[in-house]
Tab-separated table of C-alpha atoms in Angstrom:
chain	number	residue	atom	x	y	z
A	1	LYS	CA	-0.039	0.188	0.014
A	2	LEU	CA	2.746	2.522	0.936
A	3	VAL	CA	4.488	1.747	-2.326
A	4	THR	CA	1.398	2.291	-4.276
A	5	GLU	CA	0.926	5.934	-2.456
A	6	TYR	CA	4.834	6.463	-3.223
A	7	ARG	CA	4.367	5.875	-6.928
A	8	LEU	CA	1.093	7.734	-7.269
A	9	GLY	CA	3.318	10.682	-6.026
A	10	GLU	CA	1.369	14.043	-5.839
A	11	THR	CA	-1.473	12.699	-6.897
A	12	SER	CA	-1.791	10.477	-3.892
A	13	GLU	CA	-4.248	11.784	-1.336
A	14	TYR	CA	-1.499	10.684	1.224
A	15	ALA	CA	1.328	12.463	-0.481
A	16	PRO	CA	2.166	14.875	2.551
A	17	TYR	CA	2.459	11.770	4.812
A	18	VAL	CA	4.515	9.755	2.176
A	19	ASN	CA	6.819	12.748	1.556
A	20	TYR	CA	7.527	12.869	5.014
A	21	LEU	CA	8.467	9.538	5.940
A	22	LEU	CA	10.747	9.283	2.840
A	23	HIS	CA	12.290	12.986	3.524
A	24	ALA	CA	12.187	14.037	7.134
A	25	PHE	CA	12.806	10.463	8.540
A	26	GLY	CA	16.322	9.266	8.800
A	27	HIS	CA	15.645	5.842	7.522
A	28	GLU	CA	19.474	5.212	6.672
A	29	THR	CA	20.311	4.783	10.099
A	30	LEU	CA	17.960	1.765	10.791
A	31	PRO	CA	19.933	-1.595	11.397
A	32	SER	CA	18.881	-2.545	8.329
A	33	SER	CA	20.141	0.086	6.052
A	34	VAL	CA	23.817	0.442	7.617
A	35	SER	CA	26.546	-0.866	5.588
A	36	PRO	CA	27.660	-4.531	5.681
A	37	PRO	CA	30.929	-3.436	7.719
A	38	ALA	CA	28.775	-1.624	10.424
A	39	LYS	CA	26.863	-4.604	10.656
A	40	GLY	CA	29.592	-6.805	11.450
A	41	LEU	CA	31.156	-4.660	13.771
A	42	MET	CA	28.315	-4.256	15.838
A	43	GLN	CA	27.788	-8.196	15.754
A	44	THR	CA	31.471	-8.162	16.955
A	45	LEU	CA	31.261	-5.834	19.565
A	46	ILE	CA	27.815	-7.869	20.893
A	47	GLY	CA	29.360	-11.307	20.559
A	48	HIS	CA	27.612	-14.400	20.372
A	49	GLU	CA	25.890	-14.774	23.828
A	50	LEU	CA	24.037	-11.145	23.951
A	51	SER	CA	21.237	-9.148	22.331
A	52	PRO	CA	20.422	-8.610	19.752
A	53	GLN	CA	21.904	-11.272	17.611
A	54	GLY	CA	21.301	-10.751	13.793
A	55	PHE	CA	21.815	-7.158	13.956
A	56	GLY	CA	20.741	-5.470	10.675
A	57	GLU	CA	19.650	-8.576	9.090
A	58	SER	CA	15.987	-7.767	8.695
A	59	ASN	CA	14.817	-7.432	5.021
A	60	ILE	CA	11.520	-7.331	3.521
A	61	LEU	CA	12.136	-10.808	1.470
A	62	ASN	CA	12.461	-12.523	4.720
A	63	ASP	CA	10.137	-11.055	6.960
A	64	CYS	CA	7.426	-11.130	4.700
A	65	ALA	CA	8.199	-14.563	3.176
A	66	SER	CA	4.700	-15.776	2.779
A	67	HIS	CA	3.520	-12.667	0.352
A	68	SER	CA	4.094	-12.636	-3.354
A	69	PHE	CA	6.688	-10.290	-4.691
A	70	GLN	CA	6.551	-10.636	-8.244
A	71	ASN	CA	5.529	-7.262	-8.919
A	72	LEU	CA	8.566	-5.710	-7.419
A	73	GLY	CA	9.742	-4.713	-10.874
A	74	GLY	CA	13.447	-5.300	-9.497
A	75	ASN	CA	13.264	-2.081	-7.066
A	76	HIS	CA	14.230	-3.826	-4.133
A	77	LYS	CA	15.743	-1.220	-2.425
A	78	LEU	CA	12.773	1.144	-2.584
A	79	HIS	CA	10.780	-1.662	-0.917
A	80	GLN	CA	13.310	-2.067	1.878
A	81	ILE	CA	13.478	1.239	2.706
A	82	LEU	CA	9.913	1.597	3.297
A	83	TRP	CA	9.482	-1.630	4.838
A	84	SER	CA	12.323	-0.341	7.533
A	85	ILE	CA	10.007	2.841	7.864
A	86	ILE	CA	6.920	0.679	8.421
A	87	LEU	CA	9.235	-1.542	11.051
A	88	ALA	CA	10.388	1.524	12.991
A	89	ARG	CA	7.523	3.769	12.841
A	90	SER	CA	4.259	1.413	12.955
A	91	TRP	CA	2.396	-0.183	15.680
A	92	ASN	CA	2.366	-3.925	14.828
A	93	GLU	CA	2.609	-2.853	11.010
A	94	VAL	CA	-0.498	-0.106	11.624
A	95	MET	CA	1.046	3.470	10.637
A	96	LEU	CA	-0.692	6.311	12.819
A	97	PRO	CA	0.333	9.755	11.133
A	98	VAL	CA	1.469	12.541	13.576
A	99	TYR	CA	1.521	10.344	16.709
A	100	ASP	CA	4.448	8.234	14.663
A	101	MET	CA	6.582	11.712	15.246
A	102	ALA	CA	6.736	10.949	19.028
A	103	ASN	CA	9.856	9.379	19.891
A	104	HIS	CA	10.690	6.742	22.860
A	105	ARG	CA	11.297	7.944	26.152
A	106	ASN	CA	10.406	5.927	29.415
A	107	SER	CA	10.288	7.082	32.974
A	108	GLY	CA	12.427	5.411	35.804
A	109	LYS	CA	10.952	4.763	39.260
A	110	SER	CA	12.488	8.161	40.231
A	111	HIS	CA	10.257	9.908	37.795
A	112	HIS	CA	7.132	7.393	37.994
A	113	GLN	CA	5.073	9.706	39.898
A	114	ASN	CA	4.976	12.409	37.538
A	115	ASN	CA	5.805	10.536	34.292
A	116	GLN	CA	8.598	13.482	33.958
A	117	HIS	CA	9.846	11.991	30.273
A	118	HIS	CA	6.960	9.476	29.016
A	119	ASN	CA	4.030	12.249	28.535
A	120	ILE	CA	1.765	10.961	25.934
A	121	ASP	CA	-0.049	7.626	25.350
A	122	GLN	CA	-2.624	6.071	23.434
A	123	ALA	CA	-5.946	5.854	25.399
A	124	SER	CA	-7.147	3.354	22.761
A	125	SER	CA	-5.687	0.492	20.579
A	126	ALA	CA	-4.689	0.864	16.930
A	127	HIS	CA	-5.673	-2.485	16.375
A	128	ASN	CA	-9.670	-2.292	16.640
A	129	GLY	CA	-10.218	-2.573	12.864
A	130	PRO	CA	-10.440	-0.568	9.915
A	131	GLY	CA	-12.360	3.141	10.687
A	132	SER	CA	-11.164	2.717	14.309
A	133	THR	CA	-10.449	5.847	16.394
A	134	VAL	CA	-6.969	6.262	17.885
A	135	GLN	CA	-7.194	8.809	20.894
A	136	ILE	CA	-3.768	10.260	22.108
A	137	VAL	CA	-3.887	11.619	25.839
A	138	ALA	CA	-1.439	13.638	27.926
A	139	LEU	CA	-0.287	11.835	31.006
A	140	ARG	CA	0.690	15.085	32.947
A	141	ASP	CA	0.551	18.882	32.140
A	142	ILE	CA	2.768	19.610	29.363
A	143	ASN	CA	5.141	22.619	29.108
A	144	PRO	CA	4.849	24.792	25.847
A	145	GLY	CA	7.633	23.956	23.459
A	146	GLU	CA	8.424	20.623	25.707
A	147	GLU	CA	8.783	17.608	23.198
A	148	LEU	CA	6.419	14.874	23.360
A	149	HIS	CA	7.237	11.350	23.874
A	150	ASN	CA	5.629	7.973	24.032
A	151	SER	CA	7.002	4.618	24.979
A	152	TYR	CA	7.662	1.721	22.729
A	153	ASN	CA	7.270	-1.034	25.868
A	154	GLN	CA	5.269	1.012	28.938
A	155	CYS	CA	2.191	2.010	26.732
A	156	HIS	CA	-1.201	0.854	27.043
A	157	ASP	CA	-1.746	-0.396	23.335
A	158	PHE	CA	-1.845	-3.728	21.936
A	159	ASP	CA	1.775	-3.949	21.315
A	160	CYS	CA	2.447	-3.329	25.287
A	161	ASP	CA	-0.246	-5.959	26.459
A	162	GLY	CA	0.845	-8.397	29.245
A	163	THR	CA	4.557	-8.561	29.617
A	164	THR	CA	6.132	-6.347	27.366
A	165	PRO	CA	7.799	-3.789	29.742
A	166	LEU	CA	9.658	-6.741	31.309
A	167	THR	CA	10.683	-8.423	27.977
A	168	TYR	CA	10.792	-5.648	25.149
A	169	THR	CA	13.958	-3.862	26.720
A	170	LEU	CA	17.212	-2.229	25.254
A	171	PRO	CA	18.713	-4.764	23.425
A	172	MET	CA	15.652	-5.596	21.487
A	173	ILE	CA	15.046	-1.934	20.833
A	174	LEU	CA	18.700	-1.369	19.619
A	175	GLY	CA	17.953	-3.947	17.141
A	176	ASP	CA	14.883	-3.068	15.933
A	177	TYR	CA	15.526	0.847	15.941
A	178	GLY	CA	19.315	1.376	16.065
A	179	PHE	CA	19.415	3.546	19.126
A	180	VAL	CA	20.403	3.100	22.803
A	181	GLU	CA	17.536	4.616	24.639
A	182	ASP	CA	18.137	7.311	27.381
A	183	TYR	CA	18.185	6.496	31.120
A	184	PRO	CA	16.463	4.424	32.626
A	185	ARG	CA	17.527	1.250	30.805
A	186	ARG	CA	16.141	-1.780	30.974
A	187	PHE	CA	18.033	-5.241	30.395
A	188	THR	CA	16.858	-9.102	30.307
A	189	PHE	CA	19.094	-12.061	31.064
A	190	GLU	CA	18.266	-15.330	30.959
A	191	VAL	CA	18.943	-17.309	34.528
A	192	GLU	CA	20.454	-20.884	33.789
A	193	GLY	CA	19.188	-23.491	35.995
A	194	ASP	CA	16.065	-21.279	37.362
A	195	MET	CA	12.739	-22.676	35.570
A	196	GLU	CA	10.377	-20.816	38.226
A	197	ARG	CA	11.801	-17.239	37.146
A	198	GLY	CA	13.763	-17.934	33.795
A	199	VAL	CA	14.561	-14.449	33.064
A	200	LEU	CA	16.000	-11.694	35.127
A	201	VAL	CA	14.891	-8.037	34.245
A	202	TRP	CA	16.838	-5.448	36.149
A	203	GLU	CA	16.664	-1.362	35.116
A	204	LEU	CA	19.646	0.949	35.214
A	205	ASP	CA	18.716	4.627	36.171
A	206	VAL	CA	20.834	7.797	36.985
């Protein structure tokens, strides 16, 4: 769908949004877009035991293997760029214009009471079907000129349901988006031989 709208150019009713995605959003810094030497360096730094493994290996042909790409016309690069943008700016492949301009920022325990950093969230899910309304609310008073931040793992949307705040941590965010989040930072480690807990989650804040 996004490729179709891109090819329509200025005749597309979504032209302003498509242009923003391609020209204002730095998709070149996403893990799948960095150079092979950079991917190799990251994997060397990470090693074979820590996460994320397979840094930057995501691509549309592998991730969407169940779909037919006979009509790509040989332009795999365009499709890969748009697919990378969808991975980075969608909520389970649902694109939310304007809301997707907000960046990720969590609040640690010391900031939890006033949600100092994470200041907006969804009051309704983005996965209620076509035509559904997504409501965005402020979690506290927001000062003029203050940047709006949502959270990729402490939100109330479908993607953050259940144990996501305890499992979708810094290594996974690095692998998906290519950045190391500001403090507080959460990490998960498998607890070998501990069948009851299984995973150790710890948070580093300053």
